[in-house]
Coordinates of C-alpha atoms in Angstrom, one line a residue:
Chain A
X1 CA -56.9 -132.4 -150.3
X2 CA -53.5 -132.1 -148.4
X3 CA -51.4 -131.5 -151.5
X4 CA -50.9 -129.5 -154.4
X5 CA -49.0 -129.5 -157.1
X6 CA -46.1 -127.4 -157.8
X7 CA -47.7 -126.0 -160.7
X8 CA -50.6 -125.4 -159.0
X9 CA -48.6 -123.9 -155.7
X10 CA -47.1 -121.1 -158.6
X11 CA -50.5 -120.7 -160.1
X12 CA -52.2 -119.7 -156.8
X13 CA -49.1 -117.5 -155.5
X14 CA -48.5 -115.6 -159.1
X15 CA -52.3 -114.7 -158.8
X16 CA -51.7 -113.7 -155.3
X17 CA -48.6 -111.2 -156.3
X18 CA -51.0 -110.1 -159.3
X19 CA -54.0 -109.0 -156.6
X20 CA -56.3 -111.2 -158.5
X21 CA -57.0 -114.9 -156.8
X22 CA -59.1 -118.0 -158.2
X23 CA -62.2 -116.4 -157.2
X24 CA -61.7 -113.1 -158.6
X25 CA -61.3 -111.3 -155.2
X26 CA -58.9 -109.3 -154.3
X27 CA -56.3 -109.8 -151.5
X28 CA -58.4 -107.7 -148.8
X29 CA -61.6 -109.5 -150.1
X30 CA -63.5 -111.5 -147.6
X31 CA -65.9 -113.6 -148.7
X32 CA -70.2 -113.2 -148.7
X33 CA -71.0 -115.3 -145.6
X34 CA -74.9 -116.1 -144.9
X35 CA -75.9 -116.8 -141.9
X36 CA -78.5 -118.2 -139.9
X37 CA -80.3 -118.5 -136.5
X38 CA -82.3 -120.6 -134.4
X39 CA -82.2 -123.8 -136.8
X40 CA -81.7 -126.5 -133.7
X41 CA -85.0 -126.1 -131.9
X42 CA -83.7 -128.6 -128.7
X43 CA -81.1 -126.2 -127.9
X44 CA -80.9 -122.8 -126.1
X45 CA -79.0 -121.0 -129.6
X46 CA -77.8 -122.3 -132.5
X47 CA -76.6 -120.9 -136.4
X48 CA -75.4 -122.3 -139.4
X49 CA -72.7 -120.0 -141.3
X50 CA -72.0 -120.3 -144.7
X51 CA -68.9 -118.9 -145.8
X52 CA -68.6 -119.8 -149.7
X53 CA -67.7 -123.5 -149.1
X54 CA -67.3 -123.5 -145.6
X55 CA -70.3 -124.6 -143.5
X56 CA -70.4 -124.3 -139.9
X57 CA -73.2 -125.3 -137.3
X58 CA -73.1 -124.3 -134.1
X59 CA -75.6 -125.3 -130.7
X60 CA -75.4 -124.2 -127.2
X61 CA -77.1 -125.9 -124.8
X62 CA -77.3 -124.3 -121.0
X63 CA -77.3 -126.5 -118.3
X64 CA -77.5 -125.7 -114.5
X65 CA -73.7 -127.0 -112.4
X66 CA -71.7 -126.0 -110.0
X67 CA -69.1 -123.7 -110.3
X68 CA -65.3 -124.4 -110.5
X69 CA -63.4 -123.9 -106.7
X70 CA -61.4 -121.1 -108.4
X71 CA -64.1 -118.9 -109.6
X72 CA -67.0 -119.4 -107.1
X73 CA -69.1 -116.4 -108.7
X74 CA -68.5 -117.4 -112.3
X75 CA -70.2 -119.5 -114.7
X76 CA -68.8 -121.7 -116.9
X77 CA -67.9 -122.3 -120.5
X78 CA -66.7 -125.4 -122.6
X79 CA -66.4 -124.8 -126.2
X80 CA -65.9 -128.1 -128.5
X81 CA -64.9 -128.0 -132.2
X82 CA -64.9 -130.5 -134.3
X83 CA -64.3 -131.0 -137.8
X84 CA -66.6 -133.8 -140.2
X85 CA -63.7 -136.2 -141.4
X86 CA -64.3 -134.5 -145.0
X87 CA -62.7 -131.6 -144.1
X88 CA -59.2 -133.1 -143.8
X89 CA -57.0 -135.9 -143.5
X90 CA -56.9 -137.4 -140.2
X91 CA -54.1 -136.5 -138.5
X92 CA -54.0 -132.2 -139.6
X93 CA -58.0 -132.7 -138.8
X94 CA -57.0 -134.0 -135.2
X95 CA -54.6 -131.1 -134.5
X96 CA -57.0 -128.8 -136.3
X97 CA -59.8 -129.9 -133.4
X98 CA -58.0 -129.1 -130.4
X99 CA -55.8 -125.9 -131.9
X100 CA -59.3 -124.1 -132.5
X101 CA -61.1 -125.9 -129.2
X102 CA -57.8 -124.5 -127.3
X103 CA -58.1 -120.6 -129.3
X104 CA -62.4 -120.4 -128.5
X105 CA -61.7 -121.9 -125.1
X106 CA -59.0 -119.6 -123.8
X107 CA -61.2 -116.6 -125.6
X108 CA -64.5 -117.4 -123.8
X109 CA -62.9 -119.1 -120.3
X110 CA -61.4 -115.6 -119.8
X111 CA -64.3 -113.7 -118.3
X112 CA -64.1 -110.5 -120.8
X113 CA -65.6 -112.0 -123.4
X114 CA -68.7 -112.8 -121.7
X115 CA -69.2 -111.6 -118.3
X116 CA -69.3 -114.8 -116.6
X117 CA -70.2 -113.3 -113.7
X118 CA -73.8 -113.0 -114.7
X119 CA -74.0 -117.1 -115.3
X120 CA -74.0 -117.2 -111.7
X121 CA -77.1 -118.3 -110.0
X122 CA -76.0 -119.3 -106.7
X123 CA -72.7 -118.2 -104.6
X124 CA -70.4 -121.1 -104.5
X125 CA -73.2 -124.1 -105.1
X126 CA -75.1 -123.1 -108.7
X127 CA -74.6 -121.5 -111.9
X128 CA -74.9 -121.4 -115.7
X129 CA -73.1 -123.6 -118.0
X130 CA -72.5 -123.0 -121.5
X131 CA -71.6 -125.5 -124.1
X132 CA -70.8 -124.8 -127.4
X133 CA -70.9 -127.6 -129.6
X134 CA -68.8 -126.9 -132.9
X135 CA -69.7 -128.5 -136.0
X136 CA -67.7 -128.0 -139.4
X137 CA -69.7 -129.9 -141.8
X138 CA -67.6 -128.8 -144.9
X139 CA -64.3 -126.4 -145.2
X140 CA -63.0 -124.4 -148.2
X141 CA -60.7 -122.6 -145.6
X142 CA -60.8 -119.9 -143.2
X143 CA -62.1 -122.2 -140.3
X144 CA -60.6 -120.1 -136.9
X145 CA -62.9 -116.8 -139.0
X146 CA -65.8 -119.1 -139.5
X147 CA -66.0 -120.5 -136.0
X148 CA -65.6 -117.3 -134.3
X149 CA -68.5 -116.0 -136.4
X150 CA -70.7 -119.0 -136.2
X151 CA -70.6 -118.8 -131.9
X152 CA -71.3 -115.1 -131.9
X153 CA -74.4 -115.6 -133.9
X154 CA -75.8 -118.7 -131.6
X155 CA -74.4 -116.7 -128.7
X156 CA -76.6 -113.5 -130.3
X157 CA -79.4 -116.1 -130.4
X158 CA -79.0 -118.3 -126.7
X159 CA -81.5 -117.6 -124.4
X160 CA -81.1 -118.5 -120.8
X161 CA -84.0 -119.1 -118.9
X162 CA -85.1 -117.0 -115.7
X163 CA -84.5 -119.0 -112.6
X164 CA -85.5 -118.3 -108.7
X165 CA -83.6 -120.5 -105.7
X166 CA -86.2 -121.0 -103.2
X167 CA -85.2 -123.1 -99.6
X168 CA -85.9 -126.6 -100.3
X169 CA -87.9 -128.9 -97.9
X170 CA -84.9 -129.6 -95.8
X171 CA -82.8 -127.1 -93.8
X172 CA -80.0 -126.4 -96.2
X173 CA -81.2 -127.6 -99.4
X174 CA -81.9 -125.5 -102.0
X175 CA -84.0 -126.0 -105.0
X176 CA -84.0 -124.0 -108.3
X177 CA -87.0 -123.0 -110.2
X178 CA -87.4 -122.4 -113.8
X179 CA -89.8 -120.2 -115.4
X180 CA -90.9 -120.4 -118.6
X181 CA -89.7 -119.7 -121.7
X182 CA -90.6 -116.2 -122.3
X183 CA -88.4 -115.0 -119.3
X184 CA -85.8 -116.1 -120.7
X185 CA -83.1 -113.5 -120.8
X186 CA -80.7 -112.2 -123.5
X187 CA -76.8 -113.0 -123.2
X188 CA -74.5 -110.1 -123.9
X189 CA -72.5 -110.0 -126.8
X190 CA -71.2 -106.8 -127.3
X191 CA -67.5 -107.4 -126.2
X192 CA -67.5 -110.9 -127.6
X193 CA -64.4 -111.4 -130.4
X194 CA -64.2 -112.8 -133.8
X195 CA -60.7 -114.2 -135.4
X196 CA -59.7 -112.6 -138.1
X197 CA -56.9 -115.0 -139.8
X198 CA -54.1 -112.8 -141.8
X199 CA -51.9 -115.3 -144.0
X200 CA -48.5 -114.5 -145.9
X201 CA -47.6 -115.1 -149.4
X202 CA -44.2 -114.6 -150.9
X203 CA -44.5 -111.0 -148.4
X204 CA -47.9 -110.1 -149.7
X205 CA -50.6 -110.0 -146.9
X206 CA -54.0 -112.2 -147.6
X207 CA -57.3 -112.5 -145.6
X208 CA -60.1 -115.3 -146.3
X209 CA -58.1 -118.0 -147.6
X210 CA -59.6 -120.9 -149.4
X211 CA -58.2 -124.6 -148.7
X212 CA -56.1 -124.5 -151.5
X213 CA -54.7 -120.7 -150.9
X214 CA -54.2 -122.6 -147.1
X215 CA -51.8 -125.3 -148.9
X216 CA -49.4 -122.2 -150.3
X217 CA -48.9 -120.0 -147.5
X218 CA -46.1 -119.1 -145.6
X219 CA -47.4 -118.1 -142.5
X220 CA -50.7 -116.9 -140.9
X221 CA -51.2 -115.2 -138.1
X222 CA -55.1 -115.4 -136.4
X223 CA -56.0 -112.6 -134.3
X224 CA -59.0 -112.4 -131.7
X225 CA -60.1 -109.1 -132.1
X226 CA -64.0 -107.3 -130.2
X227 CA -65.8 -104.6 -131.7
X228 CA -63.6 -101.7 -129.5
X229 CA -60.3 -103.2 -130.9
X230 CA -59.1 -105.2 -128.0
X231 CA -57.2 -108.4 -128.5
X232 CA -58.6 -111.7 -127.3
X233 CA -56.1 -113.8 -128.5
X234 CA -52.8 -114.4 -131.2
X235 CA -51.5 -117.1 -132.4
X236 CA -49.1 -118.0 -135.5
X237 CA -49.2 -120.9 -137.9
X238 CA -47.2 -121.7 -141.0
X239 CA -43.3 -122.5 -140.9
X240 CA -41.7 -119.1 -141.9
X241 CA -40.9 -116.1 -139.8
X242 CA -43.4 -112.8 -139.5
X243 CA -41.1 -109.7 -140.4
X244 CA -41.2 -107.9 -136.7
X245 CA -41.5 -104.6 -138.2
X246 CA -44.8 -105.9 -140.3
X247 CA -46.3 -107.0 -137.0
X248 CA -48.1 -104.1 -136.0
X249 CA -49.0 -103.3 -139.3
X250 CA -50.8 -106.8 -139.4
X251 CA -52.9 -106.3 -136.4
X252 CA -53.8 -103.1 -137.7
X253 CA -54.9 -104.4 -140.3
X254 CA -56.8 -107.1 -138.0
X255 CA -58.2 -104.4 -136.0
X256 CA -59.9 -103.0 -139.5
X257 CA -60.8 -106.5 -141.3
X258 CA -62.6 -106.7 -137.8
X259 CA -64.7 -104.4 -137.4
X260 CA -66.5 -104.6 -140.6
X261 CA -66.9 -108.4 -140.2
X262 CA -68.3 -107.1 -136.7
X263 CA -70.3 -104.8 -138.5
X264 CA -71.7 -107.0 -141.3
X265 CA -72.5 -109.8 -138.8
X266 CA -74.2 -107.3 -136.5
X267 CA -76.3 -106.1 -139.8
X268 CA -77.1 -110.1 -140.7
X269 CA -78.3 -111.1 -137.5
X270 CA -80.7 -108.0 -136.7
X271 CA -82.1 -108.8 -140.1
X272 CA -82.1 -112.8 -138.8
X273 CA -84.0 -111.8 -136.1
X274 CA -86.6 -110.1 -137.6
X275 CA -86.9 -112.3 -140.4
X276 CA -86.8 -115.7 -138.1
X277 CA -90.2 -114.6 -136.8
X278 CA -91.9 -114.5 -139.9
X279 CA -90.9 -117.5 -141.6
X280 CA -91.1 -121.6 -140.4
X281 CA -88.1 -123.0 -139.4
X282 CA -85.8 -125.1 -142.4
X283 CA -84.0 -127.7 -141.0
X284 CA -82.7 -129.2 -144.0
X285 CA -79.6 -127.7 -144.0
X286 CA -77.4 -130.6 -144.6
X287 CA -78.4 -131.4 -148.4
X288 CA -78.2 -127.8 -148.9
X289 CA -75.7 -126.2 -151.3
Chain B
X1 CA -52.5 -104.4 -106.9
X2 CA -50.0 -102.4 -105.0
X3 CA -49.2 -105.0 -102.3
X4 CA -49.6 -108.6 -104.2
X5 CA -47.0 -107.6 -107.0
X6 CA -45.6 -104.3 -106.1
X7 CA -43.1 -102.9 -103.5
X8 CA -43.5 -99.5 -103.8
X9 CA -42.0 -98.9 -107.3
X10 CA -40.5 -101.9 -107.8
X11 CA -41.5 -105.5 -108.2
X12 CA -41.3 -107.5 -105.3
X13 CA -38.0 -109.2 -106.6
X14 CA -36.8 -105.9 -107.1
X15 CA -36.7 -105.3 -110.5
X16 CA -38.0 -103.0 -112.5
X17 CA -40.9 -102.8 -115.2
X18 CA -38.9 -104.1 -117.7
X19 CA -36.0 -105.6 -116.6
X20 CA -35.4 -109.4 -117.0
X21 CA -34.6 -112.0 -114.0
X22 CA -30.7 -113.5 -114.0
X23 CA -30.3 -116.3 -116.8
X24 CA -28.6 -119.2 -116.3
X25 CA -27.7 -121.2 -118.9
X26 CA -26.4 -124.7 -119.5
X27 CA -25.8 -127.1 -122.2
X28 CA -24.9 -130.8 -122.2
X29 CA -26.6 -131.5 -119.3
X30 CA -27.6 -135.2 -120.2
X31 CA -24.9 -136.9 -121.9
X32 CA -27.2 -139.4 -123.3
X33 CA -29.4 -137.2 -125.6
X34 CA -27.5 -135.8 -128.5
X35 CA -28.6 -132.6 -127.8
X36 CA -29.4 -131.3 -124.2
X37 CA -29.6 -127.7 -122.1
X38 CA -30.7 -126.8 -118.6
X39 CA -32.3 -122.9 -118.0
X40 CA -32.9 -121.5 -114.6
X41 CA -35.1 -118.0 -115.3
X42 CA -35.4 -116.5 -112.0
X43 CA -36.8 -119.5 -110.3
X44 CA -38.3 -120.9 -113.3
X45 CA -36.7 -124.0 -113.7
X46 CA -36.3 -126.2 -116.9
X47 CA -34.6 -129.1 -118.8
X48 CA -34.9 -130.1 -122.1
X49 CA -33.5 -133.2 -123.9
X50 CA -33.2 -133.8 -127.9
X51 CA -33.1 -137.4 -129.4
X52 CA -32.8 -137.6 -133.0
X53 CA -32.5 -137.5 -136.1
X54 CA -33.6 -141.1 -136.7
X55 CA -35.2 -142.7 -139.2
X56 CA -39.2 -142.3 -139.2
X57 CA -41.0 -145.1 -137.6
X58 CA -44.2 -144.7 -139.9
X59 CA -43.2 -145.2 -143.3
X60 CA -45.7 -142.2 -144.6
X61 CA -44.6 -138.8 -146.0
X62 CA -40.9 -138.1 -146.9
X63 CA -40.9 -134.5 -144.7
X64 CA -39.0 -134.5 -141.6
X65 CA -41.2 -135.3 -138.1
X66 CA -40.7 -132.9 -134.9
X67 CA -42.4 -135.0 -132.2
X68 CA -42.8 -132.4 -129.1
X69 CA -43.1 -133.8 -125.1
X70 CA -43.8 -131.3 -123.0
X71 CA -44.6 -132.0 -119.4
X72 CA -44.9 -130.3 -116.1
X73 CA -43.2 -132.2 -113.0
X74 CA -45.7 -132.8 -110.2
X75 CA -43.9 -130.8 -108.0
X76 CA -43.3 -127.8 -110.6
X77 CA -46.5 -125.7 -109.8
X78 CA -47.6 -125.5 -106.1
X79 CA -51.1 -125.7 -106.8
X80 CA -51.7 -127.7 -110.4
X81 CA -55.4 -126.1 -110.7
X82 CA -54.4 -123.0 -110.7
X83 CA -52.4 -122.8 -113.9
X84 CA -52.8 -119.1 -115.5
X85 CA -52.5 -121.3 -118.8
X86 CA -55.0 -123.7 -117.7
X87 CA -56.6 -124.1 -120.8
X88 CA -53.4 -123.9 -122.8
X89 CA -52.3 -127.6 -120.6
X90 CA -49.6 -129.4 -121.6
X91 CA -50.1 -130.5 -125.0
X92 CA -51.1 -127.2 -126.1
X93 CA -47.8 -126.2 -124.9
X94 CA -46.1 -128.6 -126.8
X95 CA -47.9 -127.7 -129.7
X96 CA -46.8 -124.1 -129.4
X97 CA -42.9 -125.6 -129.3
X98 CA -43.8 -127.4 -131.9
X99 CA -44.8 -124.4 -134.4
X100 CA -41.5 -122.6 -133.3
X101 CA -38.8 -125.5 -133.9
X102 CA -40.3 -125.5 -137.3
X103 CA -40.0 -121.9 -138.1
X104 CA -36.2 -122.3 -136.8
X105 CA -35.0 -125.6 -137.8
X106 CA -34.3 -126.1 -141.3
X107 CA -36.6 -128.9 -141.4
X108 CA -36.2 -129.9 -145.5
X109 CA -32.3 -131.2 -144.2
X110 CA -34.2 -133.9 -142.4
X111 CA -36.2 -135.7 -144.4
X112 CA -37.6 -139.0 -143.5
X113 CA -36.5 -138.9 -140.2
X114 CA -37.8 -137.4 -137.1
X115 CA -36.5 -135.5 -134.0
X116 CA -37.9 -136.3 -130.6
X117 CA -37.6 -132.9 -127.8
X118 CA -38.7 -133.5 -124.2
X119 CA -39.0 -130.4 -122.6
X120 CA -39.7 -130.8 -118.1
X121 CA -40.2 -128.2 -116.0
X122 CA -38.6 -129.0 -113.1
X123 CA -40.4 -125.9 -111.3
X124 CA -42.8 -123.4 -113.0
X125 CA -42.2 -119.7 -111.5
X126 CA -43.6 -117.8 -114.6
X127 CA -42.9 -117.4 -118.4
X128 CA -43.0 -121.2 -118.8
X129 CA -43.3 -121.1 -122.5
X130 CA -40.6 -118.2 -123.4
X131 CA -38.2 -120.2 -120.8
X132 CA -39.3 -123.8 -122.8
X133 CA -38.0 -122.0 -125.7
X134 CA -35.0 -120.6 -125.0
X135 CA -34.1 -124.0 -123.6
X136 CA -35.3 -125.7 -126.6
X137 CA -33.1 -123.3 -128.8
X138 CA -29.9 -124.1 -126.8
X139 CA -30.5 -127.7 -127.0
X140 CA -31.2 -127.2 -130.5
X141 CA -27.4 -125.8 -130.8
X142 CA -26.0 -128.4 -128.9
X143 CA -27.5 -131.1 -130.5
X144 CA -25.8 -129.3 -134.1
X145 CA -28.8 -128.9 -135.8
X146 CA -29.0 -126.3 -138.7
X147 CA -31.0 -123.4 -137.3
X148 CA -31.8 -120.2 -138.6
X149 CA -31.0 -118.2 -136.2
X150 CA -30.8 -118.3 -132.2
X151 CA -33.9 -117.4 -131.3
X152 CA -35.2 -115.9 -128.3
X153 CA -38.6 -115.5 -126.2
X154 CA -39.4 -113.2 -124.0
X155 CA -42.9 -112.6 -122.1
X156 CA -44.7 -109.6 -121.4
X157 CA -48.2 -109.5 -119.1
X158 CA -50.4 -106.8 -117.9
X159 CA -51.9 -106.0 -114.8
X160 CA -54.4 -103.1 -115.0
X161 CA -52.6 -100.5 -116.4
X162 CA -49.0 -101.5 -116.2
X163 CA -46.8 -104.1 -118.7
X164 CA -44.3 -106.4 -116.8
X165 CA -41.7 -108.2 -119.1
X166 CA -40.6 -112.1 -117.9
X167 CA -43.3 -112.1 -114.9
X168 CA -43.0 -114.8 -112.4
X169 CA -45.7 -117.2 -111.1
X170 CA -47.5 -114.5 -109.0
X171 CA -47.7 -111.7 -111.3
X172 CA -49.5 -114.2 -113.9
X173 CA -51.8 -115.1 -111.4
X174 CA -52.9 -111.2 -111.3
X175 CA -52.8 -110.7 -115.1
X176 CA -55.5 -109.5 -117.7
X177 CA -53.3 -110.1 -120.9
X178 CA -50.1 -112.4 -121.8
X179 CA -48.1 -111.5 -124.6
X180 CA -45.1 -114.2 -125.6
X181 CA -43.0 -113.3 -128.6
X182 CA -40.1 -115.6 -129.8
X183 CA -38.0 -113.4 -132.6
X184 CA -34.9 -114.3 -134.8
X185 CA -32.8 -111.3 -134.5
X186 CA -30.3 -110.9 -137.0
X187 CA -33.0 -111.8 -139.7
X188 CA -35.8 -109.7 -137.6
X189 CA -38.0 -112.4 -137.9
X190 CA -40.7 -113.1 -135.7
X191 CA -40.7 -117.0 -135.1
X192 CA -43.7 -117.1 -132.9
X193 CA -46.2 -114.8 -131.1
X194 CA -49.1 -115.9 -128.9
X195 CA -51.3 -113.9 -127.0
X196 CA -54.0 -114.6 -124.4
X197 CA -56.2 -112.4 -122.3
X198 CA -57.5 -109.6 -123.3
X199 CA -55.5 -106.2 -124.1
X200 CA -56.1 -103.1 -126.1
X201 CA -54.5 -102.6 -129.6
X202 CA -52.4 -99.6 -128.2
X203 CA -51.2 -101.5 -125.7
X204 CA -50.6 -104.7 -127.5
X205 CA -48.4 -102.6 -129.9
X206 CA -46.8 -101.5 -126.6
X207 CA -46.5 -104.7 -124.9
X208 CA -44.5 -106.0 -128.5
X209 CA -41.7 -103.3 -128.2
X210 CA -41.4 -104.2 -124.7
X211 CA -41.0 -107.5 -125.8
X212 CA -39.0 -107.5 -128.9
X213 CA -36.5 -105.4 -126.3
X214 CA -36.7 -108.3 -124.0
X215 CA -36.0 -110.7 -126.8
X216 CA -32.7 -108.9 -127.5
X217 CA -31.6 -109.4 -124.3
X218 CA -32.1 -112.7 -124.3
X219 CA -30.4 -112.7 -127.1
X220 CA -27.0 -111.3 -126.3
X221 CA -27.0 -113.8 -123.5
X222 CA -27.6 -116.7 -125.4
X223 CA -25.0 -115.3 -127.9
X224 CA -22.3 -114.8 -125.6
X225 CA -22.9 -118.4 -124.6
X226 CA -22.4 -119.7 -127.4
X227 CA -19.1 -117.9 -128.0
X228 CA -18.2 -119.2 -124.9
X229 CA -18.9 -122.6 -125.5
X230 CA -16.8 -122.3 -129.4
X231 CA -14.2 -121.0 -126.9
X232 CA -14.1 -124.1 -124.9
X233 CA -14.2 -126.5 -127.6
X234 CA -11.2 -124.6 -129.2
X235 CA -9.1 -124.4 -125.9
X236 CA -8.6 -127.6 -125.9
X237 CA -6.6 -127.6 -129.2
X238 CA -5.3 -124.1 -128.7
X239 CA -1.6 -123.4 -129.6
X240 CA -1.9 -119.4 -129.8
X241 CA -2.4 -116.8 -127.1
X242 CA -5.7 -116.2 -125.7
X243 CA -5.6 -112.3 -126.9
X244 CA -6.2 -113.6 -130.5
X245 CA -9.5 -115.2 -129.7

């Protein structure tokens, strides 16, 4: 699904101009997205997002290291994305992997997003480390959104066990003990970003593009926005030029897209959370439509 | 704050909030590339080459190839592990030079055939990227390509409450927030933007006048040159008085 016809190309873009795409939406439309927690039950937090066609599974795992020379106090995270080989062809899936491993990594390797800081167990010899393992299992577009949304809802959902460093049996050796799972504690979330990608058509401003909206645009700009409106991240795709007057009209525009998805997400995973209890665990989720 | 980056109200190379370092500029530098420049930023210090067009090596695809090489020397940075764009390494870089060549280059006049741009910094000082740019650009000129427009980066960071445009080495290492912006002026186009850290919307919408100011600068620099260098190239065949150019 790489190409599109010139036909086609006109078909999507007139629709654009006309403020009525494929899907009936609107330019400003976003999408329903479902999502859902705690459906991997070997890892510390995971969610599946559903964002029409676009199906996302995310899984942190926690794991105790040692910190990085730089940041003695700090914990770590490593973000991974990667994309099943039927979301595109090879070579755009490869640079599609590391451009949105590079955009999650830089946003949570920063220290604002989550207070790394309180990953530390240990001054200069232990502490926390996060991975967040990225799976896109289908696209129909949007993927930087989708991502963003998927690992604030594991992150909403990782619990991080309660630990105590006690003197080991040696002078000078340490040794770390784990309590159970019902200590486990809560991660922050509440200055954590989501991307909110703002594409260009012929000068008309679209959010949630599908794949084939992707194929027509000119340029897209994806901005990491938190729920207070500060920026995490920007970065530009496409091949054409952003008008620099339009620019902070865009991010304006950013700033609002994102806090409602912010909202809305909240909304979905308070009402995961209570709901999770209730009902048994579904782990068929691949066969799923 | 005060004493790692500031000397009373000045920076401690002297210049103000938003003045840029000296620029110097040279094209040609490696007569075996058909396209090369050389750009000293302060003590940011890079070279770029362009090989190309040739004919594509894989047979796929009739649209024209920019292949970007972007490396680091291993004396460039004087300690490689701290890297304010340590997760943005060297490929990620490339990528970002990549994204911008195609927004300037008129890419459909090259079709089937690819364009090869090694980019080195010889030392890194601060505003690695916007400098890889500018270099690319003037390479880009040299080599004759078609382009848009001369585009020009500048970089703006912030350190608590305070932007600095075209920060070296140690003001990065302080920073919060990084905001690049490569525009195309006379079509007041924005080629590429990329920010990192984390900054407010007010001041992002700050830090881009700052920047698009910045970019201007750059911008009469590169411009004048070019002039220069149209200057040189007609002296050698000139036959009026030098009033008239």
């Amino acid at each position: 699904m790489d190409r599109l016809s010139f036909s086609e190309q006109c078909f999507i873009i007139q629709g654009i101009k006309d403020n009525i795409r494929n899907d009936a939406r609107t330019r400003l439309d976003y999408r329903y997205f479902s999502i859902e927690t705690g459906i991997l039950p070997q890892t510390n937090g995971s969610s599946r997002l559903r964002l029409a066609g676009t199906e996302i599974v995310v899984g942190i795992k926690t794991e105790i290291g040692e910190p990085l020379k730089e940041s003695p106090n700090d914990g770590r995270i490593e973000v991974s994305v990667e994309c099943t080989f039927s979301t595109s062809e090879r070579r755009s899936k490869e640079v599609l992997n590391q451009e949105i491993t590079a955009m999650m990594q830089k946003i949570y390797s920063g220290g604002k997003a989550i207070d790394l800081t309180n990953l530390s167990i240990l001054k200069e010899k232990k502490c926390w480390i996060l991975y967040i393992d990225v799976l896109v299992l289908r696209s129909d577009g949007n993927l930087f959104d989708g991502v963003s949304l998927a690992i604030k809802a594991a992150l909403f959902n990782t619990r991080i066990p309660k630990v105590q460093v006690v003197p080991g049996e040696r002078s000078g050796e340490i040794e770390i003990e784990v309590f159970d799972e019902q200590q486990s504690e809560k991660i922050n979330i509440k200055n954590v970003p989501i991307c909110v990608t703002i594409s260009q058509v012929s000068g008309f401003v679209v959010i949630d593009t599908t794949v084939y909206e992707e194929l027509c645009i000119d340029s897209s700009l994806v901005v990491a926005i938190d729920s207070s409106s500060n920026l995490f991240g920007i970065r530009k795709y496409g091949n054409d030029g952003i008008e620099s007057s339009s620019l902070i009209e865009i991010i304006n525009l950013a700033s609002k897209a994102g806090q409602n998805l912010h909202a809305r997400l909240d909304s979905l995973l308070q009402f995961e959370e209570k709901n999770r209890i209730q009902n048994s665990l579904d782990l068929d989720f691949i066969h799923q439509k | 704050m005060q004493k790692v980056v500031l000397d009373g109200n000045k920076r401690l190379d002297g210049r103000s909030f938003q003045q840029i370092r000296h620029l110097y500029m040279q094209q040609g530098v490696n007569s075996r590339a058909s396209g090369s420049a050389y750009i000293e930023s302060g003590n940011t210090k890079i070279i770029c080459s362009i090989f190309g067009p040739r004919q594509r090596k894989k047979k796929s695809g009739v649209k024209g190839q920019i292949n970007v090489d972007f490396r680091f020397c291993s004396f460039a940075n004087k300690d490689e592990t701290l890297h304010k764009y340590a997760s943005l390494n060297e490929k990620n870089i490339a990528f970002q030079i990549e994204q911008t060549v195609r927004t300037t280059l008129k890419i459909e006049l090259l079709p089937k055939s690819e364009v090869d741009i090694c980019v080195l910094v010889l030392q890194d000082d601060g505003s690695v990227l916007a400098s890889s740019l500018n270099c690319v650009v003037l390479a880009l000129v040299d080599a004759g390509f078609e382009i848009f427009d001369l585009v020009s980066s500048c970089q703006v960071i912030k350190i608590q409450n305070e932007l600095f445009i075209d920060s070296t080495y140690k003001e990065e290492e302080e920073s919060t927030g990084i905001v690049m912006i490569s525009l195309m002026p006379s079509l007041s186009e924005i080629a590429h933007i990329l920010q990192t850290g984390e900054i407010s919307q007010l001041d992002m919408i700050e830090a881009t006048k700052i920047c698009l100011d910045g970019c201007a600068v750059v911008y009469s620099l590169i411009k004048d040159l070019e002039k220069l260098q149209v200057k040189r190239q007609i002296g050698c065949f000139r036959a009026l008085p030098t009033e008239l150019f």
